[in-house]
Amino acid sequence: MKRTVFALVAVAVVAGVVACIGPAYGQANQEAAPVFVTRIPPGYRDWRLISVAHEEGSLHSFSAMLGNDVAIKAYREGKLTFPDGTIIAALHYRHEPSAENNKVFGQAQSFVPGAPTNIQFMVKDSTKYAATGGWGFAFFIDGKPAPAASMTSCFPCHNQAKASDLVFTHYAP
Amino acid sequence: MKRTVFALVAVAVVAGVVACIGPAYGQANQEAAPVFVTRIPPGYRDWRLISVAHEEGSLHSFSAMLGNDVAIKAYREGKLTFPDGTIIAALHYRHEPSAENNKVFGQAQSFVPGAPTNIQFMVKDSTKYAATGGWGFAFFIDGKPAPAASMTSCFPCHNQAKASDLVFTHYAP
């Protein structure tokens, strides 16, 4: 059981597009310990679409990125940096072939979301999350927050996207 | 120019997950000519997410399916058939590698939506669209309806998904 949980966390860590992929969090930040988001923002499944993503390699991950009203407004106005109150959700699923669709199309061509793997959030609060670029990172598996240890890679990776305020996802028209 | 338009239409026809893929429309339906949807439903980009999809083969198509309130309610309640008033939108983009993301990840693994290719809709009105299973099909390229000839494949293909009221897309939790 413990092994299964760790395996899931490992997959989820590398599968994250919005939040948690990348090298371990450096030792230099110990004096300003990152604060993580530990509650799922309510109503996120009703938010509007930002874009979709697909990660291969060993991941086979299919994602939809949704934004709350503040996020969508900022994206549409091309506002950088994102204002406090912005929340971006990344819903991750396994990227799986659709036998059902392929049968109709007469060839193997169709991929759809399989089982959900995790949900990640970025919450902008430039005061509360000052130690991690103004963004609080969140990472849930089966509705439960992932261990803090698996969250330490979020910021160092996203910090490489400085030109877009630490956000990788662009808005799909 | 004409060649470009036709090429785009051809790609779009085969790239469609929600509406228009498949064999040509049969001769047997000539007495009940299908009625197509020729206006883009307003506000569709604000609708909620149903799911995402990815088509390979020669397509390289990345899709997000959105639903109006009637559609989302029916999906969440597992209602079949979909009630009149349901509209499902399929936003199609090229499925493209993200050089920007791959640079951060240190390997080629990331795919994102490229240029939009077309937008398709299925509109449920069991009276108006009785000849095509109660669904009106729509297909827009650059905001303009595709030629009617390219719409004739929508219904015969979707008609193979009878068990799910002619809809291929399942709701992503």
Short mmCIF file of N, CA, C and O in Angstrom, two decimals, chain B residues 65-130:
data_model
loop_
_atom_site.label_atom_id
_atom_site.label_comp_id
_atom_site.label_asym_id
_atom_site.label_seq_id
_atom_site.Cartn_x
_atom_site.Cartn_y
_atom_site.Cartn_z
N MET B 65 -13.29 20.05 -25.61
CA MET B 65 -14.73 20.03 -25.79
C MET B 65 -15.38 20.80 -24.63
O MET B 65 -15.14 20.49 -23.46
N LEU B 66 -16.20 21.78 -24.99
CA LEU B 66 -16.90 22.59 -23.98
C LEU B 66 -18.40 22.37 -24.15
O LEU B 66 -18.87 22.04 -25.25
N GLY B 67 -19.14 22.55 -23.08
CA GLY B 67 -20.60 22.37 -23.16
C GLY B 67 -21.34 23.55 -22.56
O GLY B 67 -20.88 24.16 -21.58
N ASN B 68 -22.49 23.87 -23.16
CA ASN B 68 -23.32 24.91 -22.52
C ASN B 68 -23.94 24.30 -21.25
O ASN B 68 -23.73 23.12 -20.94
N ASP B 69 -24.69 25.11 -20.50
CA ASP B 69 -25.21 24.65 -19.20
C ASP B 69 -26.06 23.38 -19.34
O ASP B 69 -25.99 22.49 -18.49
N VAL B 70 -26.87 23.32 -20.39
CA VAL B 70 -27.73 22.14 -20.60
C VAL B 70 -26.87 20.89 -20.81
O VAL B 70 -27.14 19.82 -20.24
N ALA B 71 -25.81 21.06 -21.57
CA ALA B 71 -24.91 19.92 -21.85
C ALA B 71 -24.22 19.45 -20.58
O ALA B 71 -24.20 18.24 -20.29
N ILE B 72 -23.68 20.39 -19.81
CA ILE B 72 -22.92 20.02 -18.60
C ILE B 72 -23.84 19.33 -17.60
O ILE B 72 -23.47 18.31 -17.00
N LYS B 73 -25.04 19.85 -17.45
CA LYS B 73 -26.01 19.25 -16.53
C LYS B 73 -26.32 17.80 -16.96
O LYS B 73 -26.32 16.88 -16.13
N ALA B 74 -26.57 17.62 -18.23
CA ALA B 74 -26.90 16.28 -18.74
C ALA B 74 -25.74 15.32 -18.54
O ALA B 74 -25.93 14.17 -18.12
N TYR B 75 -24.54 15.79 -18.85
CA TYR B 75 -23.35 14.94 -18.65
C TYR B 75 -23.22 14.53 -17.19
O TYR B 75 -22.99 13.37 -16.87
N ARG B 76 -23.34 15.51 -16.30
CA ARG B 76 -23.10 15.22 -14.88
C ARG B 76 -24.18 14.32 -14.29
O ARG B 76 -23.93 13.57 -13.34
N GLU B 77 -25.38 14.42 -14.87
CA GLU B 77 -26.47 13.56 -14.38
C GLU B 77 -26.52 12.23 -15.14
O GLU B 77 -27.37 11.39 -14.88
N GLY B 78 -25.61 12.08 -16.09
CA GLY B 78 -25.58 10.86 -16.90
C GLY B 78 -26.84 10.68 -17.73
O GLY B 78 -27.25 9.55 -18.00
N LYS B 79 -27.39 11.81 -18.15
CA LYS B 79 -28.67 11.79 -18.87
C LYS B 79 -28.47 11.42 -20.34
O LYS B 79 -27.72 12.07 -21.07
N LEU B 80 -29.14 10.36 -20.76
CA LEU B 80 -29.15 10.00 -22.18
C LEU B 80 -30.58 9.67 -22.55
O LEU B 80 -31.20 8.89 -21.84
N THR B 81 -31.14 10.26 -23.56
CA THR B 81 -30.47 11.10 -24.53
C THR B 81 -30.28 12.54 -23.99
O THR B 81 -30.92 12.92 -23.01
N PHE B 82 -29.41 13.29 -24.68
CA PHE B 82 -29.22 14.69 -24.32
C PHE B 82 -30.49 15.47 -24.64
O PHE B 82 -31.11 15.26 -25.68
N PRO B 83 -30.90 16.38 -23.74
CA PRO B 83 -32.14 17.12 -23.99
C PRO B 83 -31.98 18.20 -25.06
O PRO B 83 -30.86 18.66 -25.32
N ASP B 84 -33.09 18.61 -25.65
CA ASP B 84 -33.05 19.74 -26.59
C ASP B 84 -32.44 20.94 -25.88
O ASP B 84 -32.71 21.19 -24.71
N GLY B 85 -31.64 21.67 -26.60
CA GLY B 85 -30.97 22.82 -26.01
C GLY B 85 -29.50 22.53 -25.71
O GLY B 85 -28.71 23.46 -25.50
N THR B 86 -29.14 21.27 -25.70
CA THR B 86 -27.73 20.89 -25.52
C THR B 86 -26.89 21.42 -26.68
O THR B 86 -27.27 21.26 -27.84
N ILE B 87 -25.77 22.04 -26.34
CA ILE B 87 -24.78 22.38 -27.38
C ILE B 87 -23.41 21.95 -26.89
O ILE B 87 -23.01 22.25 -25.77
N ILE B 88 -22.72 21.23 -27.75
CA ILE B 88 -21.35 20.80 -27.47
C ILE B 88 -20.43 21.47 -28.49
O ILE B 88 -20.70 21.43 -29.69
N ALA B 89 -19.38 22.10 -27.98
CA ALA B 89 -18.40 22.76 -28.86
C ALA B 89 -17.11 21.97 -28.84
O ALA B 89 -16.68 21.50 -27.79
N ALA B 90 -16.50 21.83 -30.01
CA ALA B 90 -15.17 21.21 -30.09
C ALA B 90 -14.21 22.22 -30.69
O ALA B 90 -14.34 22.59 -31.86
N LEU B 91 -13.28 22.68 -29.90
CA LEU B 91 -12.26 23.63 -30.36
C LEU B 91 -11.04 22.83 -30.78
O LEU B 91 -10.47 22.10 -29.96
N HIS B 92 -10.67 22.94 -32.03
CA HIS B 92 -9.55 22.15 -32.55
C HIS B 92 -8.33 23.02 -32.85
O HIS B 92 -8.45 24.10 -33.43
N TYR B 93 -7.20 22.48 -32.48
CA TYR B 93 -5.91 23.15 -32.71
C TYR B 93 -4.94 22.11 -33.28
O TYR B 93 -5.15 20.92 -33.14
N ARG B 94 -3.84 22.60 -33.85
CA ARG B 94 -2.78 21.66 -34.19
C ARG B 94 -2.12 21.16 -32.91
O ARG B 94 -1.96 21.92 -31.96
N HIS B 95 -1.78 19.88 -32.89
CA HIS B 95 -1.08 19.26 -31.76
C HIS B 95 0.42 19.45 -32.02
O HIS B 95 0.98 18.81 -32.91
N GLU B 96 1.04 20.36 -31.28
CA GLU B 96 2.42 20.75 -31.60
C GLU B 96 3.36 20.60 -30.42
O GLU B 96 2.97 20.86 -29.28
N PRO B 97 4.61 20.25 -30.69
CA PRO B 97 5.59 20.23 -29.60
C PRO B 97 5.83 21.64 -29.06
O PRO B 97 5.75 22.61 -29.81
N SER B 98 6.11 21.73 -27.76
CA SER B 98 6.43 23.02 -27.15
C SER B 98 7.92 23.11 -26.90
O SER B 98 8.44 22.53 -25.94
N ALA B 99 8.61 23.84 -27.76
CA ALA B 99 10.06 24.02 -27.60
C ALA B 99 10.35 24.70 -26.27
O ALA B 99 11.33 24.37 -25.59
N GLU B 100 9.47 25.62 -25.91
CA GLU B 100 9.62 26.38 -24.66
C GLU B 100 9.60 25.45 -23.44
O GLU B 100 10.48 25.52 -22.57
N ASN B 101 8.61 24.58 -23.38
CA ASN B 101 8.52 23.64 -22.25
C ASN B 101 9.64 22.61 -22.28
O ASN B 101 10.24 22.28 -21.25
N ASN B 102 9.93 22.09 -23.47
CA ASN B 102 10.95 21.05 -23.58
C ASN B 102 12.31 21.53 -23.10
O ASN B 102 13.09 20.76 -22.54
N LYS B 103 12.57 22.81 -23.31
CA LYS B 103 13.84 23.40 -22.86
C LYS B 103 13.93 23.32 -21.33
O LYS B 103 14.97 22.95 -20.78
N VAL B 104 12.83 23.60 -20.65
CA VAL B 104 12.83 23.55 -19.19
C VAL B 104 12.91 22.10 -18.71
O VAL B 104 13.63 21.79 -17.76
N PHE B 105 12.18 21.21 -19.36
CA PHE B 105 12.14 19.81 -18.94
C PHE B 105 13.42 19.06 -19.31
O PHE B 105 13.67 17.96 -18.81
N GLY B 106 14.18 19.62 -20.23
CA GLY B 106 15.44 18.99 -20.62
C GLY B 106 15.29 17.83 -21.57
O GLY B 106 16.23 17.08 -21.82
N GLN B 107 14.09 17.64 -22.11
CA GLN B 107 13.87 16.61 -23.13
C GLN B 107 12.58 16.90 -23.90
O GLN B 107 11.74 17.67 -23.43
N ALA B 108 12.45 16.27 -25.06
CA ALA B 108 11.26 16.48 -25.89
C ALA B 108 10.12 15.65 -25.35
O ALA B 108 10.12 14.42 -25.50
N GLN B 109 9.20 16.25 -24.67
CA GLN B 109 8.09 15.51 -24.07
C GLN B 109 6.76 16.27 -24.09
O GLN B 109 5.71 15.69 -23.86
N SER B 110 6.81 17.57 -24.39
CA SER B 110 5.66 18.43 -24.13
C SER B 110 4.96 18.86 -25.42
O SER B 110 5.61 19.32 -26.37
N PHE B 111 3.64 18.71 -25.44
CA PHE B 111 2.85 19.11 -26.60
C PHE B 111 1.75 20.08 -26.15
O PHE B 111 1.12 19.87 -25.11
N VAL B 112 1.52 21.09 -26.95
CA VAL B 112 0.54 22.13 -26.62
C VAL B 112 -0.29 22.46 -27.87
O VAL B 112 0.06 22.04 -28.97
N PRO B 113 -1.38 23.21 -27.71
CA PRO B 113 -2.16 23.59 -28.88
C PRO B 113 -1.39 24.59 -29.74
O PRO B 113 -0.86 25.57 -29.22
N GLY B 114 -1.30 24.31 -31.02
CA GLY B 114 -0.74 25.26 -31.97
C GLY B 114 -1.86 26.11 -32.55
O GLY B 114 -2.83 26.42 -31.85
N ALA B 115 -1.74 26.46 -33.81
CA ALA B 115 -2.75 27.31 -34.43
C ALA B 115 -4.12 26.64 -34.40
O ALA B 115 -4.22 25.42 -34.60
N PRO B 116 -5.19 27.42 -34.16
CA PRO B 116 -6.54 26.85 -34.24
C PRO B 116 -6.81 26.38 -35.67
O PRO B 116 -6.41 27.04 -36.63
N THR B 117 -7.47 25.25 -35.81
CA THR B 117 -7.80 24.74 -37.15
C THR B 117 -9.28 24.92 -37.48
O THR B 117 -9.63 25.37 -38.57
N ASN B 118 -10.14 24.60 -36.53
CA ASN B 118 -11.58 24.77 -36.76
C ASN B 118 -12.33 24.64 -35.45
O ASN B 118 -11.77 24.20 -34.44
N ILE B 119 -13.58 25.06 -35.48
CA ILE B 119 -14.47 24.87 -34.33
C ILE B 119 -15.72 24.17 -34.83
O ILE B 119 -16.26 24.53 -35.87
N GLN B 120 -16.13 23.14 -34.09
CA GLN B 120 -17.32 22.40 -34.48
C GLN B 120 -18.33 22.40 -33.34
O GLN B 120 -17.95 22.51 -32.17
N PHE B 121 -19.59 22.30 -33.70
CA PHE B 121 -20.65 22.25 -32.70
C PHE B 121 -21.63 21.14 -33.03
O PHE B 121 -21.83 20.80 -34.20
N MET B 122 -22.24 20.60 -31.98
CA MET B 122 -23.42 19.75 -32.12
C MET B 122 -24.53 20.42 -31.32
O MET B 122 -24.36 20.70 -30.12
N VAL B 123 -25.63 20.70 -31.98
CA VAL B 123 -26.76 21.39 -31.35
C VAL B 123 -27.96 20.45 -31.32
O VAL B 123 -28.40 19.98 -32.38
N LYS B 124 -28.49 20.18 -30.15
CA LYS B 124 -29.60 19.23 -30.07
C LYS B 124 -30.93 19.96 -30.19
O LYS B 124 -31.25 20.86 -29.40
N ASP B 125 -31.68 19.57 -31.21
CA ASP B 125 -33.05 20.03 -31.40
C ASP B 125 -33.75 18.90 -32.15
O ASP B 125 -33.62 18.77 -33.37
N SER B 126 -34.49 18.09 -31.40
CA SER B 126 -34.99 16.83 -31.98
C SER B 126 -36.02 17.05 -33.09
O SER B 126 -36.25 16.14 -33.89
N THR B 127 -36.59 18.25 -33.15
CA THR B 127 -37.53 18.55 -34.24
C THR B 127 -36.79 19.07 -35.46
O THR B 127 -36.85 18.50 -36.55
N LYS B 128 -36.08 20.16 -35.24
CA LYS B 128 -35.39 20.84 -36.35
C LYS B 128 -34.39 19.94 -37.05
O LYS B 128 -34.23 20.00 -38.27
N TYR B 129 -33.68 19.12 -36.27
CA TYR B 129 -32.63 18.29 -36.83
C TYR B 129 -33.01 16.80 -36.83
O TYR B 129 -32.15 15.92 -36.71
N ALA B 130 -34.30 16.55 -37.00
CA ALA B 130 -34.80 15.16 -36.95
C ALA B 130 -34.10 14.27 -37.98
O ALA B 130 -33.85 13.09 -37.72
#
